[in-house]
C-alpha positions as CSV (number, residue, x, y, z in Angstrom):
1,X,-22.7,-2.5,3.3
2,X,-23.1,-6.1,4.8
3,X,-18.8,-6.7,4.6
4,X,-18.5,-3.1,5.9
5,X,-17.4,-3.6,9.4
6,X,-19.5,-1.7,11.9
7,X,-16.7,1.3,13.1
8,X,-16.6,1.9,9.4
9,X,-20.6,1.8,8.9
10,X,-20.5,4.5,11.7
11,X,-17.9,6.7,10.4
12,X,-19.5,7.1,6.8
13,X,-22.4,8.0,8.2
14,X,-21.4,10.1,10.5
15,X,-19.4,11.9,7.6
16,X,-23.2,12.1,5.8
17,X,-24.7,14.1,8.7
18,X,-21.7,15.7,8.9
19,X,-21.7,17.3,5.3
20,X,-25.5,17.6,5.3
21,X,-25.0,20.1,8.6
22,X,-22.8,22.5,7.3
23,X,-24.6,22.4,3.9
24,X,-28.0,23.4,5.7
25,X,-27.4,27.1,5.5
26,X,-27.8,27.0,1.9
27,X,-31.5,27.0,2.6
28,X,-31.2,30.9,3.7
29,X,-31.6,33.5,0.3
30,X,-28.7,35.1,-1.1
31,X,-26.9,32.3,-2.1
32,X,-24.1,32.3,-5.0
33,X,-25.5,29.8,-7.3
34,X,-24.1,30.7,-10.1
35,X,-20.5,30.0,-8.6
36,X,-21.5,27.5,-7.1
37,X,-23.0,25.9,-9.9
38,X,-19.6,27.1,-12.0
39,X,-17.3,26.0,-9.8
40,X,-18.8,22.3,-9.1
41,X,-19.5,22.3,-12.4
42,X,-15.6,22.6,-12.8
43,X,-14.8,19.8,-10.0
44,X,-16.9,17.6,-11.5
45,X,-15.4,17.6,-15.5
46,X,-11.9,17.5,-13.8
47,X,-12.8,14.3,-12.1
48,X,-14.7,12.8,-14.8
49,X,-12.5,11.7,-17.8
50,X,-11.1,8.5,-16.3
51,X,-14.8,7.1,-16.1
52,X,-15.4,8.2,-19.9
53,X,-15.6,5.8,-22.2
54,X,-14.2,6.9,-24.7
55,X,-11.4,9.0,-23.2
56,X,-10.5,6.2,-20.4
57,X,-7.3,5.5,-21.2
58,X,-6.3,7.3,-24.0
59,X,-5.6,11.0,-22.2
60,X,-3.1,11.4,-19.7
61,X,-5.3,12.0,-16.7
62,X,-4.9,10.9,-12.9
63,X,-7.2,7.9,-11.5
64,X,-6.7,9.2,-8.1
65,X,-8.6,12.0,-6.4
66,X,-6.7,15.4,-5.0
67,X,-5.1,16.4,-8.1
68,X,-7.4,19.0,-8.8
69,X,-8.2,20.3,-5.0
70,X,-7.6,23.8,-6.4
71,X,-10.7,24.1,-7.7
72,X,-12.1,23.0,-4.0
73,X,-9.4,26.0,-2.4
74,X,-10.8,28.5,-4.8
75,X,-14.3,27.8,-3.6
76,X,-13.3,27.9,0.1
77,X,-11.8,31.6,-0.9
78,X,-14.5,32.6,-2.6
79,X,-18.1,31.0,-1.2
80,X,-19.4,31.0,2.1
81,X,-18.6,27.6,3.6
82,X,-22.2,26.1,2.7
83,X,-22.0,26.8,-0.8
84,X,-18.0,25.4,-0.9
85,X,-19.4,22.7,1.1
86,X,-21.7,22.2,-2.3
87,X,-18.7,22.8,-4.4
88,X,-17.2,18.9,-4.1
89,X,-20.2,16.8,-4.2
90,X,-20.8,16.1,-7.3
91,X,-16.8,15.9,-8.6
92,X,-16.6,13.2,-5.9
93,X,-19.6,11.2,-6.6
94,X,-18.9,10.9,-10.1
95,X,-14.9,10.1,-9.9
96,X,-13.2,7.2,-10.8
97,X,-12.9,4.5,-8.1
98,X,-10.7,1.9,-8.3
99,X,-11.6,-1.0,-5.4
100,X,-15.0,-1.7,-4.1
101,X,-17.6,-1.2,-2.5
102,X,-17.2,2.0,-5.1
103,X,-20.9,3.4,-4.1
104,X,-19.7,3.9,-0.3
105,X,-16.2,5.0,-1.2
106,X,-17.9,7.7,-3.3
107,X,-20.5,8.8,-0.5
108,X,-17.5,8.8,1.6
109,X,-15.7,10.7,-0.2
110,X,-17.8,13.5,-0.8
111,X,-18.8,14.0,2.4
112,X,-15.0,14.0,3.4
113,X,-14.5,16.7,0.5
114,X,-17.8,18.8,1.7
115,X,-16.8,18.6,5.4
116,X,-12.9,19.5,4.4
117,X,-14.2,22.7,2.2
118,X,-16.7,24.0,4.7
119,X,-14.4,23.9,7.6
120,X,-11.4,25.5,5.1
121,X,-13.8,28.3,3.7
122,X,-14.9,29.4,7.8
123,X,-11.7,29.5,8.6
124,X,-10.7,31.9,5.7
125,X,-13.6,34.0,6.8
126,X,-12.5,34.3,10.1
127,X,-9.4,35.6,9.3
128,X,-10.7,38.2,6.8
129,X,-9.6,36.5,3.4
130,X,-12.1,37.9,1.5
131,X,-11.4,41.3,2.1
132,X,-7.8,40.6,1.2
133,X,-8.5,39.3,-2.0
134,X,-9.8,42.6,-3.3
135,X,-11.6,42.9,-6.6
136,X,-15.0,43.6,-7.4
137,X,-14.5,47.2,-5.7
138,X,-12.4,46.0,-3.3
139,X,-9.5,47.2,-4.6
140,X,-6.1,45.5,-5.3
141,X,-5.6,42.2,-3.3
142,X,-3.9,42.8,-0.5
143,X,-0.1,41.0,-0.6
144,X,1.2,40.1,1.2
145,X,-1.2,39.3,3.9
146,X,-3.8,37.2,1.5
147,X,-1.6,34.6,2.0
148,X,-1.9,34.4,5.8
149,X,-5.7,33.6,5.5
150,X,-4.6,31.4,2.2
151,X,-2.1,29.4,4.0
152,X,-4.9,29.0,7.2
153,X,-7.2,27.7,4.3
154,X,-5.2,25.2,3.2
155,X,-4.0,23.9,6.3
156,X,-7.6,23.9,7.9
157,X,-8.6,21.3,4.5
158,X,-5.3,19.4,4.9
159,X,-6.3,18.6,9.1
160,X,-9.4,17.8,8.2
161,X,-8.9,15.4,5.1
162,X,-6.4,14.3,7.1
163,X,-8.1,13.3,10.4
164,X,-11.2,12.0,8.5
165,X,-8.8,9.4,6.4
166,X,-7.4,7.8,9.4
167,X,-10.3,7.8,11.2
168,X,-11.6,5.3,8.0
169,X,-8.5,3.4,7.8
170,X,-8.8,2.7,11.8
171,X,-12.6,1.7,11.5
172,X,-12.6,0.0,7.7
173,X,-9.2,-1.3,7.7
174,X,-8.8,-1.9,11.7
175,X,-6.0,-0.6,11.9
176,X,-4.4,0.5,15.3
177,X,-4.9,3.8,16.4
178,X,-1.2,4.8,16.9
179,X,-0.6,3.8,12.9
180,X,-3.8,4.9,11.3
181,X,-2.9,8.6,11.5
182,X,1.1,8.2,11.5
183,X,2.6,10.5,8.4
184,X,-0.5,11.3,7.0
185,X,-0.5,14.8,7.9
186,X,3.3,15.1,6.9
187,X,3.0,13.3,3.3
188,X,-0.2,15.7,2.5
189,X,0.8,18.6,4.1
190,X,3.1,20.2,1.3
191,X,0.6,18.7,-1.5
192,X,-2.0,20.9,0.1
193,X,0.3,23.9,0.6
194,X,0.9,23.9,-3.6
195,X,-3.0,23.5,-3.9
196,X,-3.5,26.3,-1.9
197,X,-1.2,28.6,-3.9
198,X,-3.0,27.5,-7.3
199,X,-6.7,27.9,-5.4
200,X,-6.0,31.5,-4.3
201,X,-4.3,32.2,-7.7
202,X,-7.7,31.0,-9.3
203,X,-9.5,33.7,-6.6
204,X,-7.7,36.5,-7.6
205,X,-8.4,36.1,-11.0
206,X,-12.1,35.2,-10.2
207,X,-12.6,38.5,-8.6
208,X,-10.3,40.4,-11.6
209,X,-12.1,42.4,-14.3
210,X,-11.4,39.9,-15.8
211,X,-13.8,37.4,-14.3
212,X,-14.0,33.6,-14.0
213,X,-13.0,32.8,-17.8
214,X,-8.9,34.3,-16.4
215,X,-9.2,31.9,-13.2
216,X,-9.3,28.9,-15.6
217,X,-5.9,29.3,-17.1
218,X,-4.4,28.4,-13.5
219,X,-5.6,25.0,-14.8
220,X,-3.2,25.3,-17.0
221,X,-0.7,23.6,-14.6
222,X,-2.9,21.8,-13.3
223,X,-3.2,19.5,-16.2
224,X,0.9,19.6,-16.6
225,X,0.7,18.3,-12.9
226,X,-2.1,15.7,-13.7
227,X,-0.2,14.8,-16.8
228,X,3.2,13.8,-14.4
229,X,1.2,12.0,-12.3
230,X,-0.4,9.8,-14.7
231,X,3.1,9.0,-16.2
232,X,4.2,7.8,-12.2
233,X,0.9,5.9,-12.4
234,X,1.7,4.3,-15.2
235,X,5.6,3.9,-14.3
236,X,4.3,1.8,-11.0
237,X,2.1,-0.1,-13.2
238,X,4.7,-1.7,-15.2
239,X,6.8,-2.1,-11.7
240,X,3.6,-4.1,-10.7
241,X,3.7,-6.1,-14.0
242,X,7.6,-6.7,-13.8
243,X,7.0,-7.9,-10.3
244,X,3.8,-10.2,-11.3
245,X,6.2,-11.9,-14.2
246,X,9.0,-12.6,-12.1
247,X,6.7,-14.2,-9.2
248,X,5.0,-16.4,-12.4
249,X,8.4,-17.9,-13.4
250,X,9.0,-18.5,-10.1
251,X,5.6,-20.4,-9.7
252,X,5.9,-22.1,-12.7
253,X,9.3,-23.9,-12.0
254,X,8.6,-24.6,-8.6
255,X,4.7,-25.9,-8.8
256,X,5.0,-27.2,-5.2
257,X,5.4,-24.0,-3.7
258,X,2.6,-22.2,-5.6
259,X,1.1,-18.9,-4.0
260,X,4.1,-19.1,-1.4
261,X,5.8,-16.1,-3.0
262,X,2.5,-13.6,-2.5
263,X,1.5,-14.8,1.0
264,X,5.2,-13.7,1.8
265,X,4.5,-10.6,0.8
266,X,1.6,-10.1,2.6
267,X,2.9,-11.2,5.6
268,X,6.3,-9.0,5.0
269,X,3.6,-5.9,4.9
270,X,1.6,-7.0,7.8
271,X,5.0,-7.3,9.8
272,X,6.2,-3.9,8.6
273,X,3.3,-2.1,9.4
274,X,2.7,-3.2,12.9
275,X,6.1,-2.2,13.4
276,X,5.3,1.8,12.0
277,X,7.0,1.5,8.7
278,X,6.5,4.4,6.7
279,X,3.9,4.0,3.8
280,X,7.3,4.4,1.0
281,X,8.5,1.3,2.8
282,X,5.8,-0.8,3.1
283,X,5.6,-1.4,-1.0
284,X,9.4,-2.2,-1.2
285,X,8.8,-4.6,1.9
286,X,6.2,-6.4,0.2
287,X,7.8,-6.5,-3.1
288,X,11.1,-8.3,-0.9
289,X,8.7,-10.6,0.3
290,X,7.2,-11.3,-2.9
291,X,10.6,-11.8,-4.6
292,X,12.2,-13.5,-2.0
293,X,13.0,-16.6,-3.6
294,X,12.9,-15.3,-7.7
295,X,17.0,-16.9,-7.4
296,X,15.2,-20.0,-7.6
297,X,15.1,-19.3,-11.6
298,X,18.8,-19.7,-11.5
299,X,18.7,-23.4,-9.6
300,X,18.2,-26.6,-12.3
301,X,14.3,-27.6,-12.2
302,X,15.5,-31.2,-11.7
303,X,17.0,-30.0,-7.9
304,X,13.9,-28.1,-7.5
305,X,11.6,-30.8,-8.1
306,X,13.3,-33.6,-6.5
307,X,11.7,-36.4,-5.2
308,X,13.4,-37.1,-1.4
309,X,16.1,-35.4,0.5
310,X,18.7,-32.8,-1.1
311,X,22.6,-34.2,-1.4
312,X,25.1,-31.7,0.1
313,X,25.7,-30.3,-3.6
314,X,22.5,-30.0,-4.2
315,X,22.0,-28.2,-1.0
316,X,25.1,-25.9,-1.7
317,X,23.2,-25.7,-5.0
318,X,19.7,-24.6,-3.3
319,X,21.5,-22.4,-1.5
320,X,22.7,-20.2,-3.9
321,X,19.7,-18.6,-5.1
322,X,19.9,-15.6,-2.8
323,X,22.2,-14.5,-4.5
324,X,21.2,-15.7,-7.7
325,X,18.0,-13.7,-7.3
326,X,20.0,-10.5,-6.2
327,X,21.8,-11.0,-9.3
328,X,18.8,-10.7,-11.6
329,X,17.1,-7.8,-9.6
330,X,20.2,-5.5,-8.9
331,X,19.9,-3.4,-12.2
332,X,16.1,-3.0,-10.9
333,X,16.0,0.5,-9.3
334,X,12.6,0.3,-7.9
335,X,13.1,-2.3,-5.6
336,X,15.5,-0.5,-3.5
337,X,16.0,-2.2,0.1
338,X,13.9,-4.6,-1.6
339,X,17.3,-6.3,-3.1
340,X,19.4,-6.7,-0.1
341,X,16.3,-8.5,1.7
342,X,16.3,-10.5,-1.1
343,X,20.3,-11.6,-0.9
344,X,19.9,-11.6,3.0
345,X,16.5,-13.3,4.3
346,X,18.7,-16.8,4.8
347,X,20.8,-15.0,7.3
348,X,20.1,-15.6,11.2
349,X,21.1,-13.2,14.2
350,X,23.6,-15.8,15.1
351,X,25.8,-15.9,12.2
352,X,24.5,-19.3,11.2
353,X,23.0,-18.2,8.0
354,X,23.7,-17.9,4.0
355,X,25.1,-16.8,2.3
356,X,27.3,-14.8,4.1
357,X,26.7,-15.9,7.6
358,X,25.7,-11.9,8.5
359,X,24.4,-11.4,12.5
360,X,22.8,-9.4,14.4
361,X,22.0,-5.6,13.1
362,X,24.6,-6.7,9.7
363,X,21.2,-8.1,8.9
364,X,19.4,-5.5,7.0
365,X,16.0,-5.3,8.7
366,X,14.0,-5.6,5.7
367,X,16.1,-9.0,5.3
368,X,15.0,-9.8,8.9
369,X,10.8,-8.8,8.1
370,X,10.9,-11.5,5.0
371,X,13.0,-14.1,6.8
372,X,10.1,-14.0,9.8
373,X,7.0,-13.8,7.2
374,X,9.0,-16.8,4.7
375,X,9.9,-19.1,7.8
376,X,5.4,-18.7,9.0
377,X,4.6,-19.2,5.5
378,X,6.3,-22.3,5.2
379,X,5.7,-24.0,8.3
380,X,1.7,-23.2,7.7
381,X,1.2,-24.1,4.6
382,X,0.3,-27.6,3.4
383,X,3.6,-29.0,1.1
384,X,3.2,-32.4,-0.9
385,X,5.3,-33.9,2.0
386,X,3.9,-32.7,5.4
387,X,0.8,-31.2,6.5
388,X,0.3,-27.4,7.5
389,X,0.9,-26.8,10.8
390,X,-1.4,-24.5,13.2
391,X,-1.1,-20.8,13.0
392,X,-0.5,-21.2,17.0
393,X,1.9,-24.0,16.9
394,X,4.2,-21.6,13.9
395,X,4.0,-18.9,16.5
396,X,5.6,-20.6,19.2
397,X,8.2,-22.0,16.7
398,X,9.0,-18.7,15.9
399,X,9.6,-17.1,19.3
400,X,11.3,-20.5,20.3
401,X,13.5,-19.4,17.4
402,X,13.8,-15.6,18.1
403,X,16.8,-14.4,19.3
404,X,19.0,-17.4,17.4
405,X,17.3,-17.2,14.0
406,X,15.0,-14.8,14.1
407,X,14.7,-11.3,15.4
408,X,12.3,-11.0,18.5
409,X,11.0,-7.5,16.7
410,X,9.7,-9.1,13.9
411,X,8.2,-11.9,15.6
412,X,6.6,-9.8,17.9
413,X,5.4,-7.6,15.1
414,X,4.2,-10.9,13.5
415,X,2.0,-11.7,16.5
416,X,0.7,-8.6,17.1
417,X,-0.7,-8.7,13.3
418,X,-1.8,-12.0,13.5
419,X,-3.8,-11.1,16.9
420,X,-5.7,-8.0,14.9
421,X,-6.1,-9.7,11.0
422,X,-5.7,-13.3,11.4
423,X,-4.4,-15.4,8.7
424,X,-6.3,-17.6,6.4
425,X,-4.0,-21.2,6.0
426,X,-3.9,-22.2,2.1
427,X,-2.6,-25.1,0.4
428,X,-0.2,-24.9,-2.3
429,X,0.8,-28.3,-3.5
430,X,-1.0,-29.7,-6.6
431,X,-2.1,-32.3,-4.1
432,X,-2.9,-31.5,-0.9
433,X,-2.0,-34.3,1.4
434,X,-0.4,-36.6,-1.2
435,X,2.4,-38.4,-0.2
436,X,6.0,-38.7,-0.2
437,X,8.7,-36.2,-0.1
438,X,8.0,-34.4,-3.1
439,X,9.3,-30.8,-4.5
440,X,12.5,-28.7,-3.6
441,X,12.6,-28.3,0.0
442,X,11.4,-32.2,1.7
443,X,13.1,-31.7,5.3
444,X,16.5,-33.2,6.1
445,X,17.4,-35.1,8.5
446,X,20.2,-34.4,10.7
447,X,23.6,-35.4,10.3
448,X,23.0,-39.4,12.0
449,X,19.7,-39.6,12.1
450,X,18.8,-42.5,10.3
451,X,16.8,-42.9,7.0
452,X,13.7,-43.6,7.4
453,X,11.8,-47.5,6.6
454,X,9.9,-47.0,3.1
455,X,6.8,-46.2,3.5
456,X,7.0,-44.9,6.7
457,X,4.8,-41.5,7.8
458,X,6.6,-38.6,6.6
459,X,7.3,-36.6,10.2
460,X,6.8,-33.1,11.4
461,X,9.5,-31.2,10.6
462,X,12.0,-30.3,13.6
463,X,15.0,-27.9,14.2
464,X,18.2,-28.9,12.2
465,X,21.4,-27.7,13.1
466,X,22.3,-26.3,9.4
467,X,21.7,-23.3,8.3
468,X,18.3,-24.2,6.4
469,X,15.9,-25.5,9.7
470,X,13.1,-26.7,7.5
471,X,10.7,-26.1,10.7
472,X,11.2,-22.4,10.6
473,X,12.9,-21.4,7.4
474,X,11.0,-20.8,3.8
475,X,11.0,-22.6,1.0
């Protein structure tokens, strides 16, 4: 709990006495505990093959919670909101967690799940669901105004799952409050709406003469659903891996920039999210950044790898692997705008660019994200033939630059991350502060500017007048 930042602490526990409250009426007599017991009992060996041993891995099951919320929906129909507060506990502290601290995101999450089902099931009583559900001498359900208390249920769980996540990622995550919510509610809502239809199916059959053995079959489709959503799971999997292989060649062939290619990435999605990208874009923004330079597989190792400045060829050279690496990733769907960023980061709002010489809003704006977060990188990163610069002296490089060569959006967007996450300077040549100009992109010097004496101090990098400024352009 010690690298839990405090908001966060708060929030979780808050969530605890939150779910303990409307769980406290369960102390009264007359109690369902037989559904209850049933239905958790459910919950629970939905959301435990992905932590069993021997079927982890080897069944198509999801490794994310929500897929089987039904079973939650049918408890908020049919249990008082204590009891369908009960209902998600133990499902959520058994399921399968992927990042740590795995203990809190558990308690978390069952408290979010207990909260989210009490609040879902008093709102269905309020509106005189269970009436309309008919069986066990009720009668026939009543359709179609079941669904109007149905549809209020699964709405009520949807606002409240949804106002608890961003609350975390505002407190755990620090993200800003104008972002931690945005499209949450929108991306979850029609989800829900689909659970909801499956949960009051499940109801109806509970209440049948039938009983509870007819209510499992709607889980029928439930496993079909779970089934597609471990294929996708598995699908973005091998996009990670493709993306991982690519970066490796990359990092293999040019040593000296080692490491370059993720922090570009990461910088790409800071940049992106400051600015209110949509979650679906933030992926593809990082993978541009990640993949920025993979046309560098297409440039000979020996141009790469250089010792001392480039020749004009071998700058025309260098500057081909834009769209050498648009080349190799075009056939890759996945990547979507992820491609042109990769053909375009080299271009600069005034034209001056490669390798079209694009300005202005031609740029795509995921080309203009990576060209900000490659252009940082670079200038703070310790090469074999300079030293890092200072996070605050890259700044001011960059908003000298904005407007010319950079767009002032993205800058700003990079400072305002920067500000709220910081950014933890890394070296990434073999040898940090050896000398001489070592590796694929040693700074040239401008058209007559004289060489200079052996053994001089290699300088700081300043602005150059060609379209590859080594003091605010990547690698």
């Amino acid at each position: 709990m010690r690298d839990i930042p405090a908001g966060a602490r708060i929030a979780v526990l808050g969530a605890v006495v939150g779910a303990v409250a409307c769980a406290l009426p369960l102390l009264r007599p007359g109690v369902p505990w037989a559904a209850v017991a049933l239905l958790a009992g459910l919950y629970a060996l939905c959301e435990w093959p992905p932590r069993c041993p021997v079927l982890a891995g080897r069944v198509s099951v999801p490794i994310a919670s929500g897929s089987f919320f039904p079973v939650l929906l049918a408890a908020a129909f049919l249990l008082p909101p204590a009891a369908a507060a009960l209902v998600a506990v133990p499902g959520a502290l058994i399921a399968y967690v992927e990042e740590e601290p795995r203990h809190v995101r558990r308690i978390w999450r069952a408290a979010q799940l207990a909260i989210a089902a009490s609040a879902a099931a008093g709102a269905h009583v309020l509106l005189g669901g269970r009436e309309a559900l008919g069986g066990r001498g009720a009668g026939a359900p009543d359709f179609p105004y079941a669904l109007l208390p149905a549809g209020a249920t699964a709405l009520v769980f949807c606002l409240v799952l949804t106002v608890l996540d961003g609350l975390i990622l505002a407190t755990a995550e620090r993200r800003p409050p104008r972002t931690a919510w945005r499209g949450l509610l929108l991306r979850s809502l029609a989800p829900h709406c689909v659970h909801g239809l499956a949960g009051l199916m499940m109801a109806v059959l509970w209440r049948s003469r039938f009983g509870p053995p007819a209510a499992l079959f709607v889980l029928l489709p439930m496993y079909i659903s779970c089934w597609v959503f471990a294929q996708y799971q598995r699908e973005r999997a091998a996009h990670q891996a493709t993306i991982r292989a690519l970066v490796q060649a990359v990092d293999i062939k040019d040593r000296y920039t080692r490491g370059h290619s993720e922090r570009v990435g990461r910088a790409s999605e800071m940049i992106a999210r400051e600015l209110g990208m949509e979650e679906g874009r933030l992926e593809v923004i990082r993978f541009a950044g990640i993949l920025h330079d993979v046309g560098k597989l297409g440039v000979p190792t020996r141009v790469l790898r250089k010792d001392g400045p480039l020749t004009p060829e071998e700058r025309a050279v260098i500057e081909l692997h834009p769209e050498y690496g648009h080349e190799m990733v075009r056939g890759i769907g996945f990547l979507g705008e992820a491609r042109a960023a990769i053909l375009h980061h080299h271009e600069r709002l005034d034209g001056s660019g490669y390798p079209y010489g694009l300005a202005g809003g031609q740029i795509p704006e995921a080309a203009r994200v990576v060209a900000v977060a490659d252009a940082f990188d670079a200038m703070t990163s310790t090469r074999s033939y300079r030293r890092a610069r200072p996070v605050a002296a890259a700044v001011t490089e960059l908003e000298r630059c904005a407007g010319a060569q950079f767009d002032p959006r993205m800058v700003g967007g990079l400072v305002r991350a920067l500000s709220r996450y910081g950014w933890h300077v890394e070296v990434t040549a073999d040898e940090p502060g050896a000398g001489g100009a070592r590796g694929n992109v040693p700074p040239s010097r401008p058209v007559g500017t004289p060489a200079a004496p052996v053994g001089a101090p290699v300088p700081e990098p300043g602005p150059l007048p060609d379209p590859r400024p080594s003091n605010a352009q990547g690698a």
